[in-house]
Short mmCIF file of C-alpha atoms in Angstrom, two decimals:
data_model
loop_
_atom_site.label_atom_id
_atom_site.label_comp_id
_atom_site.label_asym_id
_atom_site.label_seq_id
_atom_site.Cartn_x
_atom_site.Cartn_y
_atom_site.Cartn_z
CA MET A 1 32.06 -2.68 -43.65
CA ALA A 2 31.60 -3.04 -39.74
CA THR A 3 33.81 -3.31 -37.10
CA GLY A 4 33.11 -4.57 -33.74
CA ARG A 5 35.67 -6.98 -31.21
CA VAL A 6 35.44 -10.18 -31.30
CA PRO A 7 34.56 -12.18 -27.71
CA THR A 8 38.15 -14.22 -26.18
CA THR A 9 37.24 -15.44 -22.91
CA ALA A 10 38.92 -12.93 -21.13
CA ASN A 11 35.55 -11.05 -21.62
CA SER A 12 32.93 -13.37 -23.72
CA PRO A 13 29.60 -14.36 -21.13
CA LEU A 14 30.08 -18.10 -22.42
CA THR A 15 31.38 -20.63 -19.30
CA ALA A 16 30.22 -23.87 -21.25
CA LYS A 17 30.23 -26.19 -24.44
CA GLY A 18 26.94 -25.49 -26.25
CA ASP A 19 26.75 -21.86 -25.38
CA LEU A 20 26.02 -19.42 -27.35
CA PHE A 21 26.60 -15.89 -27.12
CA THR A 22 23.96 -13.44 -27.39
CA TYR A 23 23.00 -9.57 -27.12
CA SER A 24 19.80 -7.73 -24.30
CA THR A 25 20.80 -4.77 -23.43
CA ALA A 26 24.68 -6.22 -22.51
CA PRO A 27 26.11 -8.83 -24.41
CA ALA A 28 24.90 -12.69 -22.61
CA ARG A 29 25.43 -16.02 -22.13
CA LEU A 30 22.50 -18.61 -23.60
CA ALA A 31 23.22 -21.40 -21.90
CA VAL A 32 22.91 -25.10 -23.97
CA GLY A 33 19.82 -26.41 -24.49
CA ASN A 34 19.16 -29.93 -22.95
CA ASN A 35 18.95 -32.78 -25.71
CA GLY A 36 16.97 -32.92 -28.73
CA GLU A 37 16.00 -29.41 -27.68
CA SER A 38 15.94 -26.59 -30.37
CA LEU A 39 16.61 -22.78 -31.03
CA VAL A 40 13.32 -20.51 -31.67
CA ALA A 41 12.41 -16.93 -31.41
CA ASP A 42 10.94 -15.80 -28.55
CA SER A 43 10.64 -11.78 -27.95
CA SER A 44 9.01 -12.68 -24.13
CA THR A 45 13.13 -13.15 -23.36
CA SER A 46 15.42 -11.08 -22.98
CA THR A 47 18.11 -12.51 -25.70
CA GLY A 48 14.87 -12.91 -27.20
CA LEU A 49 15.30 -16.72 -28.76
CA ARG A 50 15.45 -19.68 -26.26
CA TYR A 51 15.20 -23.78 -26.20
CA GLN A 52 12.33 -25.90 -26.20
CA GLY A 53 11.10 -29.72 -26.69
CA SER A 54 10.33 -30.66 -30.76
CA GLN A 55 6.57 -31.64 -30.82
CA ALA A 56 6.46 -32.59 -34.42
CA GLY A 57 3.65 -34.77 -34.72
CA GLY A 58 4.66 -38.07 -36.59
CA LYS A 59 8.02 -38.49 -35.38
CA ASN A 60 7.70 -41.55 -32.76
CA ALA A 61 6.45 -44.43 -34.79
CA VAL A 62 5.96 -46.53 -31.92
CA ILE A 63 1.69 -45.70 -31.98
CA ASN A 64 0.39 -46.46 -27.67
CA GLY A 65 4.05 -45.71 -27.05
CA GLY A 66 2.29 -43.19 -24.10
CA MET A 67 -0.44 -45.74 -22.40
CA ASP A 68 -3.65 -44.24 -23.89
CA ILE A 69 -6.03 -46.05 -25.35
CA TRP A 70 -7.04 -49.50 -23.49
CA GLN A 71 -10.31 -50.40 -25.09
CA ARG A 72 -9.64 -54.30 -24.48
CA GLY A 73 -10.21 -53.00 -20.09
CA THR A 74 -7.08 -51.76 -17.77
CA SER A 75 -6.45 -54.46 -15.88
CA ILE A 76 -6.37 -57.74 -17.90
CA ALA A 77 -5.28 -61.37 -16.52
CA MET A 78 -2.39 -63.43 -18.44
CA THR A 79 -4.47 -66.13 -20.00
CA ALA A 80 -2.92 -67.00 -22.35
CA ALA A 81 1.02 -66.99 -24.33
CA GLU A 82 1.04 -63.75 -26.37
CA LEU A 83 -2.10 -61.91 -24.70
CA PHE A 84 -3.75 -57.81 -26.41
CA THR A 85 -3.19 -55.75 -23.21
CA ALA A 86 -3.01 -51.87 -23.74
CA ASP A 87 -3.60 -51.23 -27.74
CA ARG A 88 -0.76 -52.54 -29.55
CA TRP A 89 0.29 -53.69 -27.04
CA PHE A 90 0.64 -57.34 -26.38
CA VAL A 91 2.63 -59.95 -23.75
CA TYR A 92 3.42 -62.80 -23.42
CA ARG A 93 5.57 -65.55 -21.30
CA GLY A 94 7.68 -68.68 -21.90
CA GLY A 95 3.98 -71.05 -22.11
CA LEU A 96 2.94 -69.92 -19.57
CA VAL A 97 -1.51 -68.56 -19.56
CA THR A 98 -1.70 -67.30 -15.67
CA GLY A 99 0.29 -65.43 -12.79
CA GLY A 100 0.28 -62.15 -14.87
CA THR A 101 -1.69 -58.78 -14.42
CA ILE A 102 -0.61 -56.22 -17.16
CA SER A 103 -2.86 -52.57 -15.88
CA ARG A 104 -3.06 -48.98 -17.08
CA GLN A 105 -1.55 -46.72 -14.07
CA THR A 106 -0.99 -43.26 -13.45
CA SER A 107 2.65 -42.31 -14.89
CA GLY A 108 3.42 -38.22 -13.09
CA VAL A 109 5.80 -38.33 -16.88
CA ASN A 110 6.03 -35.40 -18.58
CA PHE A 111 3.49 -35.55 -21.97
CA THR A 112 2.13 -38.87 -20.27
CA GLN A 113 -0.83 -38.87 -18.27
CA TYR A 114 -0.30 -43.67 -18.20
CA GLY A 115 1.89 -46.09 -17.80
CA LEU A 116 1.72 -50.34 -18.29
CA ARG A 117 1.90 -52.54 -15.38
CA LEU A 118 3.56 -55.87 -15.58
CA GLN A 119 2.66 -57.12 -13.20
CA ARG A 120 3.84 -60.89 -12.07
CA ASP A 121 1.09 -61.87 -9.05
CA SER A 122 2.17 -62.44 -5.21
CA GLY A 123 3.05 -65.81 -4.61
CA ASN A 124 3.73 -66.29 -8.68
CA THR A 125 6.75 -69.42 -8.84
CA SER A 126 7.75 -69.53 -12.32
CA THR A 127 10.47 -67.54 -13.09
CA GLN A 128 9.51 -68.19 -16.77
CA PRO A 129 10.61 -64.58 -18.42
CA LEU A 130 7.61 -61.68 -19.32
CA TYR A 131 8.45 -60.07 -22.20
CA LEU A 132 6.21 -56.85 -23.05
CA ASN A 133 5.82 -56.86 -27.33
CA SER A 134 4.73 -53.73 -30.08
CA THR A 135 5.02 -54.23 -33.87
CA LEU A 136 4.57 -51.61 -36.84
CA GLU A 137 3.07 -52.83 -39.86
CA THR A 138 5.73 -53.26 -43.10
CA GLN A 139 4.33 -50.02 -45.07
CA ASN A 140 5.44 -47.74 -41.96
CA SER A 141 9.16 -49.89 -41.57
CA ILE A 142 11.08 -50.05 -44.36
CA GLY A 143 11.42 -45.56 -44.13
CA TYR A 144 13.43 -46.83 -40.92
CA ALA A 145 15.96 -49.10 -43.11
CA GLY A 146 19.52 -48.29 -42.94
CA GLN A 147 18.44 -44.48 -41.10
CA THR A 148 19.97 -43.70 -37.64
CA MET A 149 17.09 -44.45 -35.16
CA THR A 150 16.92 -43.90 -31.10
CA PHE A 151 15.05 -46.13 -28.86
CA SER A 152 13.94 -44.27 -25.55
CA PHE A 153 11.13 -45.05 -23.19
CA TYR A 154 11.01 -44.01 -19.63
CA ALA A 155 10.09 -47.50 -16.74
CA LYS A 156 10.78 -48.24 -12.91
CA ALA A 157 10.24 -51.21 -10.59
CA GLY A 158 8.63 -51.79 -7.69
CA ALA A 159 9.21 -52.68 -4.52
CA ASN A 160 9.87 -56.25 -4.53
CA TYR A 161 10.40 -56.33 -8.01
CA SER A 162 13.05 -59.69 -8.73
CA GLY A 163 13.96 -59.03 -12.85
CA GLY A 164 17.47 -57.32 -12.10
CA ALA A 165 17.53 -55.04 -15.23
CA LEU A 166 15.29 -54.68 -18.14
CA LEU A 167 16.41 -55.38 -21.68
CA GLY A 168 13.80 -52.36 -23.87
CA ARG A 169 14.71 -53.51 -27.87
CA ALA A 170 14.00 -51.98 -31.41
CA LEU A 171 14.19 -55.45 -33.64
CA TYR A 172 13.95 -55.62 -37.21
CA GLY A 173 13.12 -58.57 -39.52
CA THR A 174 12.31 -59.26 -43.14
CA GLY A 175 9.06 -60.74 -43.32
CA THR A 176 6.22 -58.76 -44.38
CA ASP A 177 3.73 -57.21 -41.69
CA GLN A 178 4.58 -60.48 -39.13
CA ARG A 179 3.75 -60.27 -35.27
CA VAL A 180 6.82 -58.92 -34.15
CA THR A 181 7.40 -62.58 -31.95
CA SER A 182 7.02 -64.50 -36.06
CA PHE A 183 9.89 -61.96 -37.52
CA THR A 184 11.60 -63.95 -40.24
CA GLY A 185 15.85 -63.15 -39.43
CA ILE A 186 14.47 -61.20 -36.61
CA ALA A 187 17.67 -59.35 -35.31
CA VAL A 188 18.68 -56.63 -32.15
CA ALA A 189 18.78 -52.70 -34.37
CA ILE A 190 18.51 -51.34 -30.65
CA SER A 191 18.87 -52.66 -27.67
CA VAL A 192 19.24 -50.89 -24.34
CA SER A 193 19.34 -52.69 -20.66
CA ALA A 194 17.99 -50.22 -18.51
CA THR A 195 18.61 -50.15 -14.36
CA LEU A 196 15.54 -49.65 -12.34
CA THR A 197 15.01 -47.90 -9.22
CA THR A 198 11.44 -47.39 -7.53
CA SER A 199 11.53 -43.78 -9.70
CA TYR A 200 10.38 -43.07 -13.29
CA GLN A 201 13.37 -42.86 -15.50
CA ARG A 202 14.29 -42.00 -19.41
CA PHE A 203 15.83 -44.48 -21.11
CA GLN A 204 18.46 -44.60 -24.79
CA GLY A 205 19.83 -45.95 -27.17
CA THR A 206 21.14 -45.12 -31.27
CA ALA A 207 22.25 -47.44 -33.86
CA THR A 208 21.55 -47.41 -38.15
CA VAL A 209 18.57 -49.64 -39.40
CA ASN A 210 19.65 -52.55 -41.11
CA ALA A 211 19.58 -50.96 -44.61
CA ALA A 212 17.08 -54.95 -45.75
CA ALA A 213 14.68 -54.53 -42.40
CA THR A 214 11.00 -54.34 -43.72
CA GLU A 215 9.78 -54.68 -40.31
CA ILE A 216 9.55 -53.25 -37.04
CA GLY A 217 8.87 -54.64 -33.39
CA PHE A 218 10.10 -53.30 -29.91
CA ASP A 219 10.00 -55.74 -26.80
CA PHE A 220 10.80 -55.47 -22.97
CA GLY A 221 11.47 -58.27 -21.31
CA TYR A 222 13.36 -59.57 -18.09
CA THR A 223 13.39 -62.50 -15.76
CA PRO A 224 11.94 -62.32 -12.01
CA THR A 225 13.54 -64.65 -9.19
CA GLY A 226 12.33 -66.43 -6.41
CA THR A 227 8.29 -66.48 -5.72
CA ALA A 228 6.92 -63.11 -6.42
CA SER A 229 5.81 -60.76 -3.35
CA THR A 230 3.05 -57.85 -3.78
CA ASN A 231 4.85 -55.35 -5.43
CA ASP A 232 7.17 -57.08 -8.43
CA TRP A 233 6.41 -55.30 -11.78
CA VAL A 234 7.53 -52.69 -13.83
CA GLU A 235 5.70 -50.03 -15.34
CA ILE A 236 6.45 -48.10 -18.69
CA THR A 237 5.83 -44.87 -20.50
CA GLY A 238 7.01 -42.92 -23.45
CA VAL A 239 7.99 -45.63 -25.51
CA GLN A 240 9.22 -43.87 -28.55
CA PHE A 241 11.14 -44.77 -32.22
CA GLU A 242 12.69 -42.16 -34.03
CA LEU A 243 14.64 -40.70 -36.48
CA GLY A 244 18.27 -39.31 -35.18
CA SER A 245 20.72 -39.40 -32.28
CA ILE A 246 18.87 -38.11 -29.49
CA ALA A 247 15.48 -38.35 -27.79
CA THR A 248 13.94 -35.44 -27.95
CA THR A 249 10.54 -34.68 -25.61
CA PHE A 250 8.17 -37.93 -25.77
CA GLN A 251 4.70 -37.23 -28.94
CA ARG A 252 2.31 -39.19 -29.40
CA ALA A 253 2.44 -41.14 -33.12
CA GLY A 254 -0.50 -39.61 -33.55
CA GLY A 255 -0.53 -36.22 -31.83
CA THR A 256 -3.11 -36.09 -30.02
CA LEU A 257 -5.76 -38.07 -27.42
CA GLN A 258 -8.53 -38.13 -30.60
CA GLY A 259 -5.02 -39.24 -33.07
CA GLU A 260 -3.41 -41.45 -31.44
CA LEU A 261 -6.95 -43.20 -31.04
CA ALA A 262 -7.59 -43.57 -34.12
CA ALA A 263 -4.16 -45.14 -35.08
CA CYS A 264 -5.23 -47.99 -32.99
CA GLN A 265 -8.68 -48.58 -34.11
CA ARG A 266 -7.43 -49.07 -38.03
CA TYR A 267 -5.93 -52.23 -35.73
CA TYR A 268 -9.08 -53.18 -33.35
CA GLN A 269 -12.38 -52.11 -32.56
CA ARG A 270 -14.13 -52.87 -29.14
CA LYS A 271 -17.86 -51.73 -28.74
CA ASN A 272 -19.08 -52.59 -24.93
CA SER A 273 -22.59 -52.35 -23.90
CA THR A 274 -23.56 -49.56 -21.94
CA GLY A 275 -27.15 -51.52 -20.41
CA ASN A 276 -29.78 -53.81 -21.74
CA GLY A 277 -31.13 -53.39 -24.48
CA THR A 278 -27.61 -51.10 -25.85
CA ILE A 279 -27.12 -51.25 -30.41
CA PHE A 280 -24.70 -52.78 -32.02
CA GLY A 281 -26.11 -52.31 -35.28
CA MET A 282 -29.17 -52.16 -37.21
CA GLY A 283 -29.64 -54.60 -40.03
CA GLN A 284 -32.43 -56.99 -41.74
CA CYS A 285 -34.14 -60.31 -41.26
CA GLN A 286 -33.42 -62.17 -44.03
CA ASN A 287 -35.88 -65.29 -43.26
CA THR A 288 -37.33 -66.77 -39.76
CA THR A 289 -33.90 -68.03 -38.53
CA ASN A 290 -31.43 -65.40 -40.25
CA ALA A 291 -30.42 -61.77 -40.20
CA TYR A 292 -27.42 -59.26 -41.11
CA TYR A 293 -26.35 -56.63 -39.78
CA LEU A 294 -24.49 -53.20 -40.78
CA ILE A 295 -21.56 -52.42 -37.81
CA PRO A 296 -20.63 -48.84 -38.46
CA THR A 297 -16.47 -48.30 -37.49
CA PRO A 298 -14.94 -45.17 -37.39
CA VAL A 299 -11.49 -45.85 -39.03
CA VAL A 300 -10.93 -47.95 -41.42
CA PHE A 301 -9.11 -50.99 -40.69
CA ARG A 302 -6.39 -52.54 -42.12
CA THR A 303 -7.35 -55.58 -43.60
CA ALA A 304 -11.09 -57.11 -42.99
CA PRO A 305 -11.42 -58.13 -39.31
CA SER A 306 -12.33 -60.20 -37.41
CA VAL A 307 -15.04 -60.23 -34.91
CA ALA A 308 -15.56 -61.84 -31.91
CA THR A 309 -18.36 -61.59 -29.09
CA SER A 310 -18.86 -62.20 -25.69
CA SER A 311 -21.79 -64.76 -24.84
CA VAL A 312 -23.71 -62.35 -23.49
CA VAL A 313 -25.00 -60.66 -26.87
CA GLY A 314 -28.49 -61.44 -27.94
CA TRP A 315 -30.65 -60.14 -31.42
CA THR A 316 -34.21 -57.56 -30.86
CA ALA A 317 -35.76 -58.07 -33.97
CA SER A 318 -38.79 -55.72 -34.21
CA THR A 319 -40.89 -59.30 -33.47
CA GLY A 320 -38.79 -59.87 -30.16
CA THR A 321 -35.99 -61.48 -29.03
CA ALA A 322 -34.22 -63.78 -31.21
CA GLY A 323 -31.68 -66.92 -30.82
CA GLY A 324 -28.83 -67.66 -32.85
CA THR A 325 -25.25 -67.41 -33.47
CA ILE A 326 -23.31 -64.87 -34.09
CA ALA A 327 -20.94 -65.41 -37.41
CA ALA A 328 -18.91 -62.76 -40.02
CA PHE A 329 -20.71 -61.72 -42.95
CA ASN A 330 -19.82 -60.14 -46.43
CA MET A 331 -16.69 -58.41 -44.19
CA SER A 332 -13.65 -55.96 -45.53
CA ALA A 333 -11.47 -52.64 -44.17
CA ASP A 334 -14.53 -50.04 -44.57
CA ALA A 335 -17.49 -52.26 -44.75
CA VAL A 336 -18.25 -54.25 -41.83
CA THR A 337 -21.11 -57.37 -41.69
CA VAL A 338 -21.92 -59.73 -39.06
CA GLY A 339 -25.51 -62.38 -39.63
CA ILE A 340 -26.73 -64.95 -37.19
CA THR A 341 -27.63 -67.67 -37.77
CA GLY A 342 -30.76 -70.64 -36.29
CA ALA A 343 -32.65 -67.47 -34.65
CA SER A 344 -36.18 -67.56 -34.68
CA GLY A 345 -39.55 -65.78 -34.91
CA LEU A 346 -37.47 -62.73 -37.62
CA VAL A 347 -40.16 -62.13 -40.01
CA ALA A 348 -38.75 -61.86 -43.32
CA GLY A 349 -37.40 -57.81 -44.56
CA ASN A 350 -38.00 -56.85 -41.40
CA ALA A 351 -35.61 -54.40 -39.68
CA SER A 352 -34.08 -56.05 -37.31
CA ALA A 353 -31.43 -54.53 -34.35
CA LEU A 354 -28.54 -56.19 -32.85
CA ALA A 355 -28.15 -55.81 -29.15
CA GLY A 356 -26.57 -56.10 -25.77
CA THR A 357 -28.59 -57.87 -23.51
CA THR A 358 -26.04 -56.65 -20.77
CA SER A 359 -23.90 -54.54 -19.65
CA SER A 360 -21.08 -56.49 -19.80
CA ALA A 361 -21.65 -57.47 -23.63
CA TYR A 362 -19.31 -56.17 -26.28
CA ILE A 363 -18.69 -57.09 -30.24
CA GLU A 364 -15.43 -57.04 -30.87
CA LEU A 365 -13.48 -56.87 -34.61
CA SER A 366 -9.72 -57.52 -34.78
CA ALA A 367 -7.33 -56.56 -37.68
CA GLU A 368 -4.27 -57.32 -35.89
CA LEU A 369 -0.81 -58.42 -37.35
#
């Protein structure tokens, strides 16, 4: 049987809680890693070991938590009480539909490129609370019921921020596929009060989710005071909801940027014109006034989407440009067909292209909760 001397306080290299007794050419100390890091073998180090953050794909339940995807645009003025901004995130402001701007900003935070800025416009006098929200589908929520979860995020404030502590929450409900603002039996799972500075900090909270939870959502909120000055805003990024009692290194829900885009496109897809004549779909004229078009979609939707267009979208048939009104037709999660009615000059049986007439034309398809 091998024998050896058991380290004692006098001869041990250990100096702090969590240190490991290791060996290189002599007994050595391996300092404890950061919260949430794992110990891995690494032959390039003197002890053959090191700590590193977890980057396991899929550990984060929050889609677009790094604020990467902005299909609707990267600067959006508040025009409705509930308004989608960065993909999977919508803002809400107590019945007030104007006076705020949501924009994409460079973050400088590790493993994120962008942050979402929620700003009260300079000169705005309303002190109605501002909220930023996101919601998980029921099928993505029920696995977290009864589990110990950690909710974390990075946040900072503008120089003129007037809102006090930023409240970040993970919420749950007992309904099915509802938007977080309409959850049945809504209750708080985790609440984090963040005292902000003008530099990004990470905040986190841990709790066990109620065993009855069937839907989970997230919100950030604050109540401004006085009249807004130039930099009355908060920025948020790196939002993560994960199993366990420690916030580990931020990871996109989709693993990669392409995976994150695909996860967002399950709920919303927008096709923008790149110039006059951009083709959105191909189809056939049914008669002189009606035509139908198949719109290609890169990802299967959550459910059959609704369709909307800008007022500048036109329809180009093989015989020329046709007017008319666009509407959904035979929509499903994996096959999107739209039609026009009330056009003129079409020829039954001819091929037809659905096209934009200006560079600002678009078609949007939405299957949001």
